[in-house]
Tab-separated table of C-alpha atoms in Angstrom:
chain	number	residue	atom	x	y	z
A	52	SER	CA	0.000	0.000	0.000
A	53	ALA	CA	0.956	3.673	-0.206
A	54	VAL	CA	1.421	6.219	2.554
A	55	ILE	CA	-1.214	8.908	2.105
A	56	SER	CA	-1.289	12.089	4.152
A	57	GLN	CA	-3.918	14.797	4.353
A	58	LYS	CA	-3.700	18.287	5.746
A	59	PRO	CA	-5.339	19.597	7.828
A	60	SER	CA	-6.572	16.634	9.845
A	61	ARG	CA	-9.392	18.758	11.207
A	62	ASP	CA	-10.624	22.324	11.124
A	63	ILE	CA	-13.426	24.500	12.383
A	64	CYS	CA	-14.444	27.181	9.920
A	65	GLN	CA	-16.971	29.964	9.752
A	66	ARG	CA	-19.711	29.948	7.164
A	67	GLY	CA	-18.931	31.812	3.982
A	68	THR	CA	-15.218	31.021	4.103
A	69	SER	CA	-13.240	28.472	2.071
A	70	LEU	CA	-10.867	25.674	3.083
A	71	THR	CA	-8.302	23.877	0.954
A	72	ILE	CA	-7.453	20.275	1.852
A	73	GLN	CA	-4.216	18.733	0.623
A	74	CYS	CA	-3.582	15.087	-0.201
A	75	GLN	CA	-0.032	13.815	-0.645
A	76	VAL	CA	1.017	10.285	-1.642
A	77	ASP	CA	4.510	8.874	-1.192
A	78	SER	CA	4.530	7.246	-4.632
A	79	GLN	CA	3.062	7.899	-8.046
A	80	VAL	CA	-0.481	6.636	-8.405
A	81	THR	CA	-2.828	6.267	-11.331
A	82	MET	CA	-6.029	7.707	-9.944
A	83	MET	CA	-6.893	10.070	-7.112
A	84	PHE	CA	-10.407	10.618	-5.785
A	85	TRP	CA	-12.163	12.827	-3.261
A	86	TYR	CA	-14.998	11.529	-1.074
A	87	ARG	CA	-17.300	13.098	1.462
A	88	GLN	CA	-18.766	11.351	4.481
A	89	GLN	CA	-21.501	13.316	6.190
A	90	PRO	CA	-22.296	12.519	9.839
A	91	GLY	CA	-23.807	9.062	10.170
A	92	GLN	CA	-23.615	8.430	6.436
A	93	SER	CA	-21.484	6.342	4.136
A	94	LEU	CA	-18.930	7.650	1.660
A	95	THR	CA	-20.017	9.600	-1.397
A	96	LEU	CA	-17.680	10.282	-4.299
A	97	ILE	CA	-17.272	13.993	-5.052
A	98	ALA	CA	-14.936	13.806	-8.040
A	99	THR	CA	-12.033	12.125	-9.752
A	100	ALA	CA	-8.922	14.305	-9.738
A	101	ASN	CA	-7.324	14.129	-13.183
A	102	GLN	CA	-3.657	14.927	-13.571
A	103	GLY	CA	-3.168	17.922	-15.798
A	104	SER	CA	-6.827	18.453	-16.619
A	105	GLU	CA	-10.134	19.386	-15.022
A	106	ALA	CA	-11.605	17.036	-12.443
A	107	THR	CA	-14.576	14.818	-13.273
A	108	TYR	CA	-17.459	15.586	-10.917
A	109	GLU	CA	-20.261	13.296	-9.793
A	110	SER	CA	-23.882	14.251	-9.980
A	111	GLY	CA	-24.712	16.832	-7.351
A	112	PHE	CA	-21.193	18.251	-7.084
A	113	VAL	CA	-19.926	21.252	-9.067
A	114	ILE	CA	-16.551	22.802	-9.710
A	115	ASP	CA	-17.498	26.208	-8.306
A	116	LYS	CA	-18.243	24.660	-4.936
A	117	PHE	CA	-15.481	22.022	-4.885
A	118	PRO	CA	-12.569	23.118	-7.076
A	119	ILE	CA	-9.922	20.408	-7.359
A	120	SER	CA	-6.346	20.477	-8.553
A	121	ARG	CA	-3.935	17.682	-9.381
A	122	PRO	CA	-0.678	19.142	-10.644
A	123	ASN	CA	1.229	15.839	-10.602
A	124	LEU	CA	0.895	12.107	-9.900
A	125	THR	CA	1.376	12.368	-6.125
A	126	PHE	CA	-0.560	15.461	-5.001
A	127	SER	CA	-4.085	16.858	-5.120
A	128	THR	CA	-6.110	19.550	-3.387
A	129	LEU	CA	-9.825	19.932	-2.736
A	130	THR	CA	-11.281	23.316	-1.838
A	131	VAL	CA	-14.623	23.598	-0.103
A	132	SER	CA	-15.881	27.034	-1.083
A	133	ASN	CA	-18.365	29.410	0.526
A	134	MET	CA	-18.987	26.923	3.311
A	135	SER	CA	-22.259	26.353	5.108
A	136	PRO	CA	-22.999	24.090	8.104
A	137	GLU	CA	-24.217	21.435	5.639
A	138	ASP	CA	-20.608	21.063	4.467
A	139	SER	CA	-19.599	19.712	7.874
A	140	SER	CA	-18.245	16.290	6.982
A	141	ILE	CA	-15.184	14.121	6.791
A	142	TYR	CA	-13.381	14.617	3.495
A	143	LEU	CA	-11.222	11.748	2.278
A	144	CYS	CA	-8.843	11.364	-0.593
A	145	SER	CA	-8.173	7.952	-2.063
A	146	VAL	CA	-5.823	6.483	-4.640
A	147	THR	CA	-5.552	3.492	-6.935
A	148	GLY	CA	-2.720	2.161	-9.002
A	149	VAL	CA	-0.322	1.623	-6.147
A	150	SER	CA	2.274	-0.833	-7.446
A	151	GLY	CA	-0.017	-1.467	-10.404
A	152	GLY	CA	-2.889	-2.801	-8.308
A	153	TYR	CA	-6.594	-1.969	-8.450
A	154	GLU	CA	-7.205	-1.657	-4.710
A	155	GLN	CA	-8.302	1.783	-3.542
A	156	TYR	CA	-6.559	3.140	-0.448
A	157	PHE	CA	-7.740	6.060	1.655
A	158	GLY	CA	-5.992	8.921	3.328
A	159	PRO	CA	-6.538	9.668	7.039
A	160	GLY	CA	-9.322	12.162	6.320
A	161	THR	CA	-10.073	15.757	7.222
A	162	ARG	CA	-12.858	16.440	9.696
A	163	LEU	CA	-14.470	19.764	8.829
A	164	THR	CA	-16.916	21.572	11.086
A	165	VAL	CA	-18.629	24.696	9.785
A	166	THR	CA	-20.189	27.032	12.338
B	159	GLU	CA	-29.333	2.531	-10.432
B	160	ASP	CA	-26.282	0.856	-8.901
B	161	LYS	CA	-26.609	0.127	-5.207
B	162	VAL	CA	-24.974	-1.724	-2.343
B	163	VAL	CA	-26.922	-2.882	0.710
B	164	GLN	CA	-25.326	-4.056	3.927
B	165	SER	CA	-26.882	-5.917	6.813
B	166	PRO	CA	-27.252	-5.794	9.669
B	167	LEU	CA	-26.918	-2.052	10.247
B	168	SER	CA	-25.450	-2.706	13.661
B	169	LEU	CA	-24.327	-5.646	15.713
B	170	VAL	CA	-23.383	-6.012	19.369
B	171	VAL	CA	-21.463	-9.099	20.459
B	172	HIS	CA	-19.158	-10.302	23.207
B	173	GLU	CA	-15.515	-11.122	22.819
B	174	GLY	CA	-14.979	-14.561	21.369
B	175	ASP	CA	-18.174	-14.562	19.325
B	176	THR	CA	-18.147	-15.140	15.571
B	177	VAL	CA	-19.934	-12.631	13.355
B	178	THR	CA	-21.051	-12.614	9.739
B	179	LEU	CA	-21.593	-9.347	7.880
B	180	ASN	CA	-23.569	-9.295	4.660
B	181	CYS	CA	-23.293	-7.227	1.517
B	182	SER	CA	-25.596	-7.495	-1.487
B	183	TYR	CA	-25.271	-5.454	-4.642
B	184	GLU	CA	-26.845	-4.480	-7.919
B	185	VAL	CA	-24.356	-2.955	-10.322
B	186	THR	CA	-23.875	-2.795	-14.036
B	187	ASN	CA	-20.617	-4.365	-15.268
B	188	PHE	CA	-19.306	-5.586	-11.934
B	189	ARG	CA	-15.522	-5.727	-11.605
B	190	SER	CA	-14.757	-6.134	-7.903
B	191	LEU	CA	-16.089	-5.916	-4.359
B	192	LEU	CA	-14.033	-4.435	-1.551
B	193	TRP	CA	-14.314	-4.554	2.229
B	194	TYR	CA	-13.009	-1.799	4.495
B	195	LYS	CA	-12.781	-1.278	8.261
B	196	GLN	CA	-13.445	2.263	9.475
B	197	GLU	CA	-12.546	3.013	13.069
B	198	LYS	CA	-12.210	6.790	13.164
B	199	LYS	CA	-11.917	8.605	9.870
B	200	ALA	CA	-9.948	6.586	7.341
B	201	PRO	CA	-11.321	3.327	5.897
B	202	THR	CA	-8.640	0.650	6.063
B	203	PHE	CA	-8.530	-1.795	3.160
B	204	LEU	CA	-9.311	-5.407	4.089
B	205	PHE	CA	-10.103	-7.446	0.972
B	206	MET	CA	-10.785	-7.151	-2.719
B	207	LEU	CA	-12.843	-9.933	-4.299
B	208	THR	CA	-13.255	-10.495	-8.000
B	209	SER	CA	-14.023	-14.198	-8.415
B	210	SER	CA	-16.865	-16.279	-7.024
B	211	GLY	CA	-16.211	-18.957	-4.455
B	212	ILE	CA	-12.610	-18.065	-3.646
B	213	GLU	CA	-12.213	-17.249	0.015
B	214	LYS	CA	-9.828	-14.511	1.026
B	215	LYS	CA	-8.433	-14.803	4.519
B	216	SER	CA	-6.386	-12.602	6.810
B	217	GLY	CA	-5.988	-13.812	10.367
B	218	ARG	CA	-9.431	-14.036	11.937
B	219	LEU	CA	-11.110	-12.288	9.017
B	220	SER	CA	-12.302	-14.001	5.867
B	221	SER	CA	-14.535	-13.078	2.977
B	222	ILE	CA	-16.142	-14.732	0.002
B	223	LEU	CA	-18.053	-13.548	-3.050
B	224	ASP	CA	-21.031	-15.080	-4.848
B	225	LYS	CA	-21.387	-13.414	-8.258
B	226	LYS	CA	-24.435	-15.466	-9.170
B	227	GLU	CA	-26.451	-14.392	-6.137
B	228	LEU	CA	-24.766	-10.952	-6.037
B	229	PHE	CA	-23.568	-10.924	-2.469
B	230	SER	CA	-20.527	-11.211	-0.249
B	231	ILE	CA	-19.989	-12.046	3.395
B	232	LEU	CA	-17.297	-10.980	5.813
B	233	ASN	CA	-16.646	-13.351	8.707
B	234	ILE	CA	-14.810	-12.458	11.873
B	235	THR	CA	-14.036	-15.309	14.260
B	236	ALA	CA	-13.063	-15.031	17.933
B	237	THR	CA	-13.929	-11.341	17.960
B	238	GLN	CA	-11.907	-8.908	20.059
B	239	THR	CA	-12.713	-5.429	21.328
B	240	GLY	CA	-10.301	-4.082	18.700
B	241	ASP	CA	-12.640	-5.352	15.999
B	242	SER	CA	-15.176	-2.696	17.008
B	243	ALA	CA	-15.615	-0.490	13.946
B	244	VAL	CA	-17.850	0.247	11.001
B	245	TYR	CA	-17.327	-2.272	8.214
B	246	LEU	CA	-17.927	-0.895	4.745
B	247	CYS	CA	-18.607	-2.823	1.572
B	248	ALA	CA	-18.009	-1.180	-1.805
B	249	VAL	CA	-18.449	-2.312	-5.377
B	250	GLU	CA	-16.404	-1.176	-8.352
B	251	PRO	CA	-17.882	-1.323	-11.862
B	252	TYR	CA	-15.656	-1.841	-14.878
B	253	ASN	CA	-14.104	1.145	-16.627
B	254	THR	CA	-14.795	3.618	-13.850
B	255	ASP	CA	-12.448	3.068	-10.877
B	256	LYS	CA	-15.300	4.516	-8.815
B	257	LEU	CA	-16.468	2.825	-5.634
B	258	ILE	CA	-20.122	2.586	-4.685
B	259	PHE	CA	-20.386	2.208	-0.932
B	260	GLY	CA	-22.985	0.596	1.258
B	261	THR	CA	-24.097	2.280	4.459
B	262	GLY	CA	-21.902	0.050	6.580
B	263	THR	CA	-22.360	-2.300	9.530
B	264	ARG	CA	-21.436	-0.940	12.937
B	265	LEU	CA	-19.903	-3.729	15.028
B	266	GLN	CA	-19.435	-3.330	18.760
B	267	VAL	CA	-17.519	-6.002	20.638
B	268	PHE	CA	-17.771	-5.929	24.433
B	269	PRO	CA	-15.417	-7.728	26.822
């Protein structure tokens, strides 16, 4: 497996502000994804972070709200923009293609609380 | 619409008990089924299953897939308090790399 780190691990933010979450992998990976897990819920895919091009968003998620960057094969960022209390969630990045495998591994997550 | 259903939603057992967690799915162009353990924030990878009838085993945990009946089970024998977690099942269709998650089974193991 790969070592995946996320920063920050948690944050408390005021509504109307934005937060950028970083995801760093210790080796090059094929795919990087961003998930959201709202309180008491399972994981929902926000988007696939594409290296060198715009992210691919799932239904219900838009670029203006969740801009994503992936400048290289080991790093990605997710920004949660113009936050509201409904954005309070755990945000997780995940990767596939570690050592050529298909398994998807998750980062440690970022717990976001919006007040 | 693709979906993954897990049962039971929660389970409370005593140390030493054996538990079976269920996952059924409906997905177009199935490629694989994955099991994760989530204790705090990050889901930890347990197993990936692609073929029917082949058991995957790691210590006290084992899992098997039935592609005809569209389900998988995760068995944990001789449970310990450290097994307390939410166990997530996810299915991956072909050509997407996306995971479709079930709602999870919350397992609590008491001494």
